[in-house]
Tab-separated table of C-alpha atoms and ligand atoms in Angstrom:
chain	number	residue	atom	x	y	z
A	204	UNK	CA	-5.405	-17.323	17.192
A	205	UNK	CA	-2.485	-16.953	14.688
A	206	UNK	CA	-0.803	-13.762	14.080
A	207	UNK	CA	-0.110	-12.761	10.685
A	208	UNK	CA	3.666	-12.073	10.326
A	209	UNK	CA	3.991	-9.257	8.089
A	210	UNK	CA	7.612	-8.634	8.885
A	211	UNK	CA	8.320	-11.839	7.977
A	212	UNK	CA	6.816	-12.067	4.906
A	213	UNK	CA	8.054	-8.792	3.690
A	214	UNK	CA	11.305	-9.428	4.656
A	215	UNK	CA	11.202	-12.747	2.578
A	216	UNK	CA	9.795	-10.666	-0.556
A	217	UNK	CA	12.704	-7.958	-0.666
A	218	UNK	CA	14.935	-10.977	-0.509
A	219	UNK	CA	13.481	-12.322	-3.662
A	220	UNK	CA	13.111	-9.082	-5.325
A	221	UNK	CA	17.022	-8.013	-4.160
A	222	UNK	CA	17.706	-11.686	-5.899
A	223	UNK	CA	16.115	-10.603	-9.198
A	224	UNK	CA	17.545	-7.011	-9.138
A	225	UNK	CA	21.283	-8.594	-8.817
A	226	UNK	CA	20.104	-10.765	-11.789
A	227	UNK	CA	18.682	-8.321	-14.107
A	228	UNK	CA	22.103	-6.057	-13.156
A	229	UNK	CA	24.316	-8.808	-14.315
A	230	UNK	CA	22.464	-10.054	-17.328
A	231	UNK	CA	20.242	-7.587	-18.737
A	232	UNK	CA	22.562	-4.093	-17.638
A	233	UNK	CA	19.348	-3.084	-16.381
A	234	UNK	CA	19.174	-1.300	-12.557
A	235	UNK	CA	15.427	-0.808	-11.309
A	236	UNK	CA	14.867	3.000	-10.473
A	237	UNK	CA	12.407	4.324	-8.231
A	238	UNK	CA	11.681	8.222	-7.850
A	239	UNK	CA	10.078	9.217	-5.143
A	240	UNK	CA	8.744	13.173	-5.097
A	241	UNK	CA	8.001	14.699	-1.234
A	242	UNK	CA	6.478	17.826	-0.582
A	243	UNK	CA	6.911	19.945	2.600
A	244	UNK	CA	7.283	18.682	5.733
A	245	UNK	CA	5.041	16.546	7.568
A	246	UNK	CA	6.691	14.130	9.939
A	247	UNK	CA	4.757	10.849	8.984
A	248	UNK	CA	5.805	11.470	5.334
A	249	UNK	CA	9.723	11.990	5.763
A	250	UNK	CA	9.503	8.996	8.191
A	251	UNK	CA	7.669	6.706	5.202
A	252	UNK	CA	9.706	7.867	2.788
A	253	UNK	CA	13.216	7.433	4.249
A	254	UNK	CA	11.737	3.767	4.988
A	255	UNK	CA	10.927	3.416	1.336
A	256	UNK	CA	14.566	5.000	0.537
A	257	UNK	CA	16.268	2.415	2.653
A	258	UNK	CA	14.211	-0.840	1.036
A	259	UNK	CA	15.086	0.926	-2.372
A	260	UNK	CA	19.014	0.944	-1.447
A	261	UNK	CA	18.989	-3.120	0.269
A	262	UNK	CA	17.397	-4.274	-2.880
A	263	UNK	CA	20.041	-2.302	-4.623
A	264	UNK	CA	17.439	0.101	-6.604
A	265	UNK	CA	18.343	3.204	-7.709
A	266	UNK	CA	16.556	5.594	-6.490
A	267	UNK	CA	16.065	9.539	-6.088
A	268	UNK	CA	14.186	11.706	-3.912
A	269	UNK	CA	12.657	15.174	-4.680
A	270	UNK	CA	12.049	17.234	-1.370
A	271	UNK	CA	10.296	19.987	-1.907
A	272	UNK	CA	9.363	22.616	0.583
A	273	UNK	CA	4.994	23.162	0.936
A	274	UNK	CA	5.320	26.681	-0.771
A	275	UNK	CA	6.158	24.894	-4.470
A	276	UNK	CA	3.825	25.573	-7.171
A	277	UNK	CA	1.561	22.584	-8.489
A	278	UNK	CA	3.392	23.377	-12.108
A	279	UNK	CA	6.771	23.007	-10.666
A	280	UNK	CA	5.342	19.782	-9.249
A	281	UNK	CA	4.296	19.037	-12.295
A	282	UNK	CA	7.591	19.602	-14.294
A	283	UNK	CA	9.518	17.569	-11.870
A	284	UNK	CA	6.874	14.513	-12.365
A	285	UNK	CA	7.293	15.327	-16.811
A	286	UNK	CA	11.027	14.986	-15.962
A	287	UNK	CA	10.986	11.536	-14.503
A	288	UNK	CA	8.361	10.387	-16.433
A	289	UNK	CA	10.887	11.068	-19.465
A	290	UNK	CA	13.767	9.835	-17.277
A	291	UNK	CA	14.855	6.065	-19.144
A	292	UNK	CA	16.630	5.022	-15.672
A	293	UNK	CA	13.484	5.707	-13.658
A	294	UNK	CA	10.677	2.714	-13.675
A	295	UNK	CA	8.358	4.030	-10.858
A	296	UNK	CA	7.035	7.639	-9.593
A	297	UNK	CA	5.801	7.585	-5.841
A	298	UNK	CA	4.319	11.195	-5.206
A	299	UNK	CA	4.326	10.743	-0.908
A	300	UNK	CA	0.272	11.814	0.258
A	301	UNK	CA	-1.159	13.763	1.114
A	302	UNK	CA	-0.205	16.719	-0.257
A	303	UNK	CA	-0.695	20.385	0.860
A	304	UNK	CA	-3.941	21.877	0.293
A	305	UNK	CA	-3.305	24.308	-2.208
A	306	UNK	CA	-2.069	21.536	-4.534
A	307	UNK	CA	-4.826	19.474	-6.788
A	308	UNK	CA	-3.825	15.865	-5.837
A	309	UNK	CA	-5.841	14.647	-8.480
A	310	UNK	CA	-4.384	16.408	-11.205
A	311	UNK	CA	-0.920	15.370	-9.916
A	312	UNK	CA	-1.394	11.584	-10.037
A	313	UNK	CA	-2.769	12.273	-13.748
A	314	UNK	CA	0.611	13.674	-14.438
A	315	UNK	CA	2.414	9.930	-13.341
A	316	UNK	CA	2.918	8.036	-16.668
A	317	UNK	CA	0.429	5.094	-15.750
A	318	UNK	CA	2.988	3.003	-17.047
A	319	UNK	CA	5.648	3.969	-13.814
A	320	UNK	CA	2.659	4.539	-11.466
A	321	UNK	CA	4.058	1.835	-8.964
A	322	UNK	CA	1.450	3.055	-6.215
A	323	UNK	CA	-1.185	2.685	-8.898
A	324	UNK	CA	-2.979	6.254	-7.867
A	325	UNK	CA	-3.122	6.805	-11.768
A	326	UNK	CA	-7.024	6.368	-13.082
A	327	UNK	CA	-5.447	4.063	-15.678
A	328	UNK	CA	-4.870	1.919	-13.624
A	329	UNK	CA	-7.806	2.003	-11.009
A	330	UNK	CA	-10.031	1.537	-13.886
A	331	UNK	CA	-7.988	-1.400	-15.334
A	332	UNK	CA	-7.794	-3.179	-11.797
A	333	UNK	CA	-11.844	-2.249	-11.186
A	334	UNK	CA	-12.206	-4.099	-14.517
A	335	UNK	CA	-10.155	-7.024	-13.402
A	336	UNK	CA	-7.119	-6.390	-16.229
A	337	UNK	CA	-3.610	-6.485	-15.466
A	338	UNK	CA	-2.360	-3.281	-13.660
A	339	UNK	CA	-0.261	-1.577	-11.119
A	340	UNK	CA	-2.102	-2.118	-7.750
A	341	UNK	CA	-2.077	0.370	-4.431
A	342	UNK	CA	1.213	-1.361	-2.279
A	343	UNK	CA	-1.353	-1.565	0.657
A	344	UNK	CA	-4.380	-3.528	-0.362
A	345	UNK	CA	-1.899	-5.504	-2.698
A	346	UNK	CA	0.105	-6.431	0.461
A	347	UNK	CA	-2.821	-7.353	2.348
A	348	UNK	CA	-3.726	-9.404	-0.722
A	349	UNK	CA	-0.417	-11.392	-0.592
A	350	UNK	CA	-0.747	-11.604	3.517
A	351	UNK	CA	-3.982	-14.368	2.498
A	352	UNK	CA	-2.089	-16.110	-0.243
A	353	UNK	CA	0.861	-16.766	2.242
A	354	UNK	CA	-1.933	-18.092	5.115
A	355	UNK	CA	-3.610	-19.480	2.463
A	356	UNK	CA	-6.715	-17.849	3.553
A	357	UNK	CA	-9.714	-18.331	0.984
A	358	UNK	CA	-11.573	-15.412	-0.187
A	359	UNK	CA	-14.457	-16.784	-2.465
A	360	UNK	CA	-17.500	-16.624	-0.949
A	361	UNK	CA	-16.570	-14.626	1.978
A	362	UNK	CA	-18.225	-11.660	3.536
A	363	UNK	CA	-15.208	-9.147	4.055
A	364	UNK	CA	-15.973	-5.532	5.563
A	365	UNK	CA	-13.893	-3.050	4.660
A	366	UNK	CA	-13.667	-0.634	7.000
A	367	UNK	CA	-12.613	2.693	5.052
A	368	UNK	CA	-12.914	3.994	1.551
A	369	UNK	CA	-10.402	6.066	0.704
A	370	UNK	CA	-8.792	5.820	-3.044
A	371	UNK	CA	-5.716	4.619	-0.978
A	372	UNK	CA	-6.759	2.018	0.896
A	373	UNK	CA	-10.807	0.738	1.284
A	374	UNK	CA	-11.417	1.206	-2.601
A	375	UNK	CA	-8.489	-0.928	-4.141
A	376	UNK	CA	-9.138	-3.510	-1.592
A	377	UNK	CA	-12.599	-3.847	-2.346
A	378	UNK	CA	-12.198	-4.092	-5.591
A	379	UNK	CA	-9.013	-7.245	-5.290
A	380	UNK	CA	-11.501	-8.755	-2.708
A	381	UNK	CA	-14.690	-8.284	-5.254
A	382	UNK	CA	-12.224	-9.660	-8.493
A	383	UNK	CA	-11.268	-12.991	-6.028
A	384	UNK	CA	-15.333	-13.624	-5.221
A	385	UNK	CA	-15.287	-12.194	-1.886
A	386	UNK	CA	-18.535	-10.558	-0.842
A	387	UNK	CA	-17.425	-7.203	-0.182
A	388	UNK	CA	-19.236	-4.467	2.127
A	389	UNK	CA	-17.228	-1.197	2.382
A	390	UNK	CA	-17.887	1.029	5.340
A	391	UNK	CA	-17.190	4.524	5.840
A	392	UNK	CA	-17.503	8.039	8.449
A	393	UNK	CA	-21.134	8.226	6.990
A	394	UNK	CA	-22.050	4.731	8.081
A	395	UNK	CA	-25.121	4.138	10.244
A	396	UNK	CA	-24.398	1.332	12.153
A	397	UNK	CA	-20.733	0.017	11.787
A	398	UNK	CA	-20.666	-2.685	14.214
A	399	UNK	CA	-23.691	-4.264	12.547
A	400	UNK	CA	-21.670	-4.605	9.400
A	401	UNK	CA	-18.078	-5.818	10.891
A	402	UNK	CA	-19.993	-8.693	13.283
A	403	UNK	CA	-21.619	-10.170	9.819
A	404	UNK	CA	-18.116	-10.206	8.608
A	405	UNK	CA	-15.786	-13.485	7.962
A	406	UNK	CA	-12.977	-11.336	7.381
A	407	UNK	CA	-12.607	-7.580	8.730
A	408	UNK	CA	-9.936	-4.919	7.405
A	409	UNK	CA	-9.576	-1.458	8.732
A	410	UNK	CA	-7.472	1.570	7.841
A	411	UNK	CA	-8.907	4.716	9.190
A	412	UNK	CA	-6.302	5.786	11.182
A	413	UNK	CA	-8.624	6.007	14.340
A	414	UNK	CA	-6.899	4.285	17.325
A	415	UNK	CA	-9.031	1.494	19.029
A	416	UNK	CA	-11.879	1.510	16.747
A	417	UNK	CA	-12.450	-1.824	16.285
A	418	UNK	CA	-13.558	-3.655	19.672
A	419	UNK	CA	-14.076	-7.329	20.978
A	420	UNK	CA	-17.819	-6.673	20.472
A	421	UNK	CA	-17.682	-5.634	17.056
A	422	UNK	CA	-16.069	-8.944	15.811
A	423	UNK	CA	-17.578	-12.265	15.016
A	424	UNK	CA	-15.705	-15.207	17.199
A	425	UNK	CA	-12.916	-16.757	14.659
A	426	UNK	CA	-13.617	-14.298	12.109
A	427	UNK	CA	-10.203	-12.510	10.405
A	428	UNK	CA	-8.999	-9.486	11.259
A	429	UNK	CA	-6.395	-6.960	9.436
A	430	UNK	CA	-5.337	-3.817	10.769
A	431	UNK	CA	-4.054	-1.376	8.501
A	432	UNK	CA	-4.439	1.824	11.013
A	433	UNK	CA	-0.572	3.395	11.518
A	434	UNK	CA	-1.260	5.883	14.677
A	435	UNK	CA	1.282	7.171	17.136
A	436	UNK	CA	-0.416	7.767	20.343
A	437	UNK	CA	0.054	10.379	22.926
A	438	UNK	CA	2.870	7.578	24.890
A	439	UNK	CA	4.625	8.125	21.417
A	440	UNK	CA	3.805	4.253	20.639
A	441	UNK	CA	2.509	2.954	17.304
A	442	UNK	CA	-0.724	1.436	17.305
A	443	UNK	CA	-3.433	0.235	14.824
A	444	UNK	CA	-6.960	1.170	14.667
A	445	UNK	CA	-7.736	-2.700	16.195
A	446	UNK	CA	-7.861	-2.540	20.218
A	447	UNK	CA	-5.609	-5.961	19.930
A	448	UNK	CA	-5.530	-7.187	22.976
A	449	UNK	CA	-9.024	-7.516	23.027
A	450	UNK	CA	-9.668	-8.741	19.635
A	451	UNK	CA	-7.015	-11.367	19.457
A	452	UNK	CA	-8.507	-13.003	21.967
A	453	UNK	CA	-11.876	-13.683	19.814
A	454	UNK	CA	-10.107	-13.799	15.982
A	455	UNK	CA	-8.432	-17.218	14.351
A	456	UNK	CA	-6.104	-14.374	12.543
A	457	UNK	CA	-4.693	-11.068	13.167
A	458	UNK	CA	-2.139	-8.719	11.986
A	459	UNK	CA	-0.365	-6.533	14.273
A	460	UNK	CA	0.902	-3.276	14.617
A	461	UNK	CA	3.670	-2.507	14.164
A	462	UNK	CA	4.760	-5.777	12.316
A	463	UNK	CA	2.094	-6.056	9.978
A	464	UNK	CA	0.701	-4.711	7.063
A	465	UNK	CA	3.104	-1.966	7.317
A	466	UNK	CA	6.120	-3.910	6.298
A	467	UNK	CA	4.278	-4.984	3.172
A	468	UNK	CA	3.449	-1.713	1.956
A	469	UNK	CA	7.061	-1.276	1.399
A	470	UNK	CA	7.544	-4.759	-0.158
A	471	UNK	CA	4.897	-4.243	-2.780
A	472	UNK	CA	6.553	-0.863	-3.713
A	473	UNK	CA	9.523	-2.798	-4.376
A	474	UNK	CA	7.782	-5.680	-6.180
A	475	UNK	CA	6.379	-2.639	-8.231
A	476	UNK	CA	9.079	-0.858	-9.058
A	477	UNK	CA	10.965	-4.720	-10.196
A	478	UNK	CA	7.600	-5.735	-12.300
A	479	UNK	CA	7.627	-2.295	-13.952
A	480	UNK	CA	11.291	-2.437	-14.737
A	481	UNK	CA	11.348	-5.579	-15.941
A	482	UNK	CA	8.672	-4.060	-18.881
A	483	UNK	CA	12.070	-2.220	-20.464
A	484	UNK	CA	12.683	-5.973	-21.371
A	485	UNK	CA	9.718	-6.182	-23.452
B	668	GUN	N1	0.445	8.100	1.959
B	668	GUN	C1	-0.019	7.125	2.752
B	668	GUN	N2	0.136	5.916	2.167
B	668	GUN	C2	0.719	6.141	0.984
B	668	GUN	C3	1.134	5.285	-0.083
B	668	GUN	O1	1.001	4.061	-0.073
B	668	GUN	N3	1.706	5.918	-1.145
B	668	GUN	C4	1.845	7.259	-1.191
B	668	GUN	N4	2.391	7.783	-2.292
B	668	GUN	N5	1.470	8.073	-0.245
B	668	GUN	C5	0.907	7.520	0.848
C-alpha cells in the first residue's frame, strides 16, 4: 500500500506557481490577485480561508479578504462581488461556502465574472467542463485529478465510485473522471445499497463529511482509495470519512487525512488564480 502524499505534492506546486508569480512580477509588471469574500462566522470557514490567505501571501499574490458579518444583505453581497469583478488587479473571486441561509447561493456564484471564477462554481464554467472545453475547474476534484497524474494512476477504463454529489465535490469529479474514460458511478444519501457500488469499484473517492464511512468491507482488495472527508471529531482530531487504518490495510493507494487532498485544494486555488492572471497577457 502506497500513501498518496498530498502535502508533498502541493507543496511542490506552490513552489512552481511562487516561481512563475516572481516571473510575471519582474517581466510582465503583472501581480496575481485573489479576492476572497467571507460571510459570518463559522469556524471551518475562517480556518480555510486564513489557510488560503497564507498560500496567497508565500506565492506572493495579492490578495484581499471581505469579512462580512451573517446579517449582510444578498445585494450588498452582491455589490462587493460587481466591485471585484470590475477590480483590474483582482484575477480570481472565491465566495467561502456555504453561506447563511437567508442568502441565494446560487444567485451569488452567477454574480462571479466566469472569467475570475477560480473555484469554478460559475455555470459557465460547469457547463464548459461537463462539455469537455477548457475551463476553470472546482480546486478539489482538480487536485484529486493531479494526485493520479503525479502516481501516474490510469483512469481509462476504470470503474471509479464517487461517493457524494454535491456541485462542490462528487459532480466536478465525475465529470474530469467521465472526460478521461473512467467509468463513473456517483453515489449519494438516497443510495440503496452503497457498499454494493464502492466493492465493484477500481478506484473509490469520498467527500461526505461523515467520519468512518467507508470500511474494510466496503473496498475491493488493491482497489484506490481517496478521502476527501475534512471532520474534526469529538478528541478535536481531523479525520476523513475513510476508517484508515482499516482500509489501508486492503488498498494499493490511499490518501490521508490530514495530508492529503486537503493540501491540494489550496494548490489548485493558487494554480487558478496564476492561469487566470496570466489571461491579462492575452
Ligand atoms: N467550502 C468548502 N469547500 C470550498 C471550496 O473549495 N471553495 C469555496 N469557495 N467554499 C468551499
Amino acid at each position: 500500500m502506497q500513501i498518496i502524499d498530498g502535502k508533498r505534492l502541493a507543496n511542490r506546486v506552490q513552489e512552481n506557481v511562487a516561481k512563475e508569480v516572481e516571473e510575471l512580477k519582474q517581466v510582465k509588471n503583472i501581480v496575481p490577485g485573489l479576492a476572497v469574500i467571507l460571510i459570518g462566522d463559522d469556524p471551518a470557514s475562517h480556518a480555510y480561508v486564513k489557510m488560503k490567505a497564507k498560500a496567497c501571501e508565500r506565492v506572493g499574490f495579492y490578495s484581499i479578504t471581505h469579512n462580512m458579518p451573517d446579517t449582510i444583505s444578498q445585494e450588498e453581497i452582491i455589490a462587493t462581488i460587481s466591485m471585484m469583478n470590475d477590480n483590474p488587479r483582482i484575477d480570481g473571486i472565491l465566495v467561502q461556502l456555504p453561506l447563511p441561509s437567508h442568502v441565494d447561493t446560487d444567485k451569488i456564484l452567477e454574480v462571479i465574472d466566469p472569467n475570475k471564477d477560480v473555484d469554478g462554481f460559475h455555470a459557465y464554467n460547469v457547463g464548459r467542463l461537463v462539455t469537455g472545453l477548457e475551463s476553470f475547474v472546482a480546486c478539489t476534484p482538480l487536485g484529486v485529478m493531479r494526485m493520479f497524474e503525479e502516481y501516474n494512476i490510469d483512469l481509462k477504463g476504470k470503474d471509479v465510485c464517487v461517493v457524494g454529489a454535491s456541485n462542490i465535490v462528487g459532480k466536478p469529479m465525475a465529470s474530469l473522471l467521465l472526460n478521461t474514460n473512467a467509468t463513473v458511478t456517483v453515489t449519494h444519501i438516497y443510495t440503496k445499497d452503497l457498499k454494493s457500488h464502492t466493492l465493484r469499484a477500481d478506484i473509490v473517492i469520498v467527500g461526505v463529511g461523515v467520519p468512518a464511512l467507508i470500511k474494510a468491507d466496503m473496498i475491493k482488495e488493491g482497489a484506490i482509495v481517496i478521502d476527501i472527508g475534512i471532520n474534526r471529531i469529538s478528541d478535536g482530531s481531523l479525520v476523513g470519512d475513510v476508517d484508515f487504518e482499516a482500509v489501508s490495510n486492503k488498498c494499493s493507494y490511499i490518501t490521508p487525512v490530514p495530508g492529503g487532498v486537503g493540501p491540494m485544494t489550496i494548490a489548485m486555488l493558487l494554480a487558478n488564480t496564476l492561469k487566470s492572471a496570466k489571461k491579462r497577457l492575452i
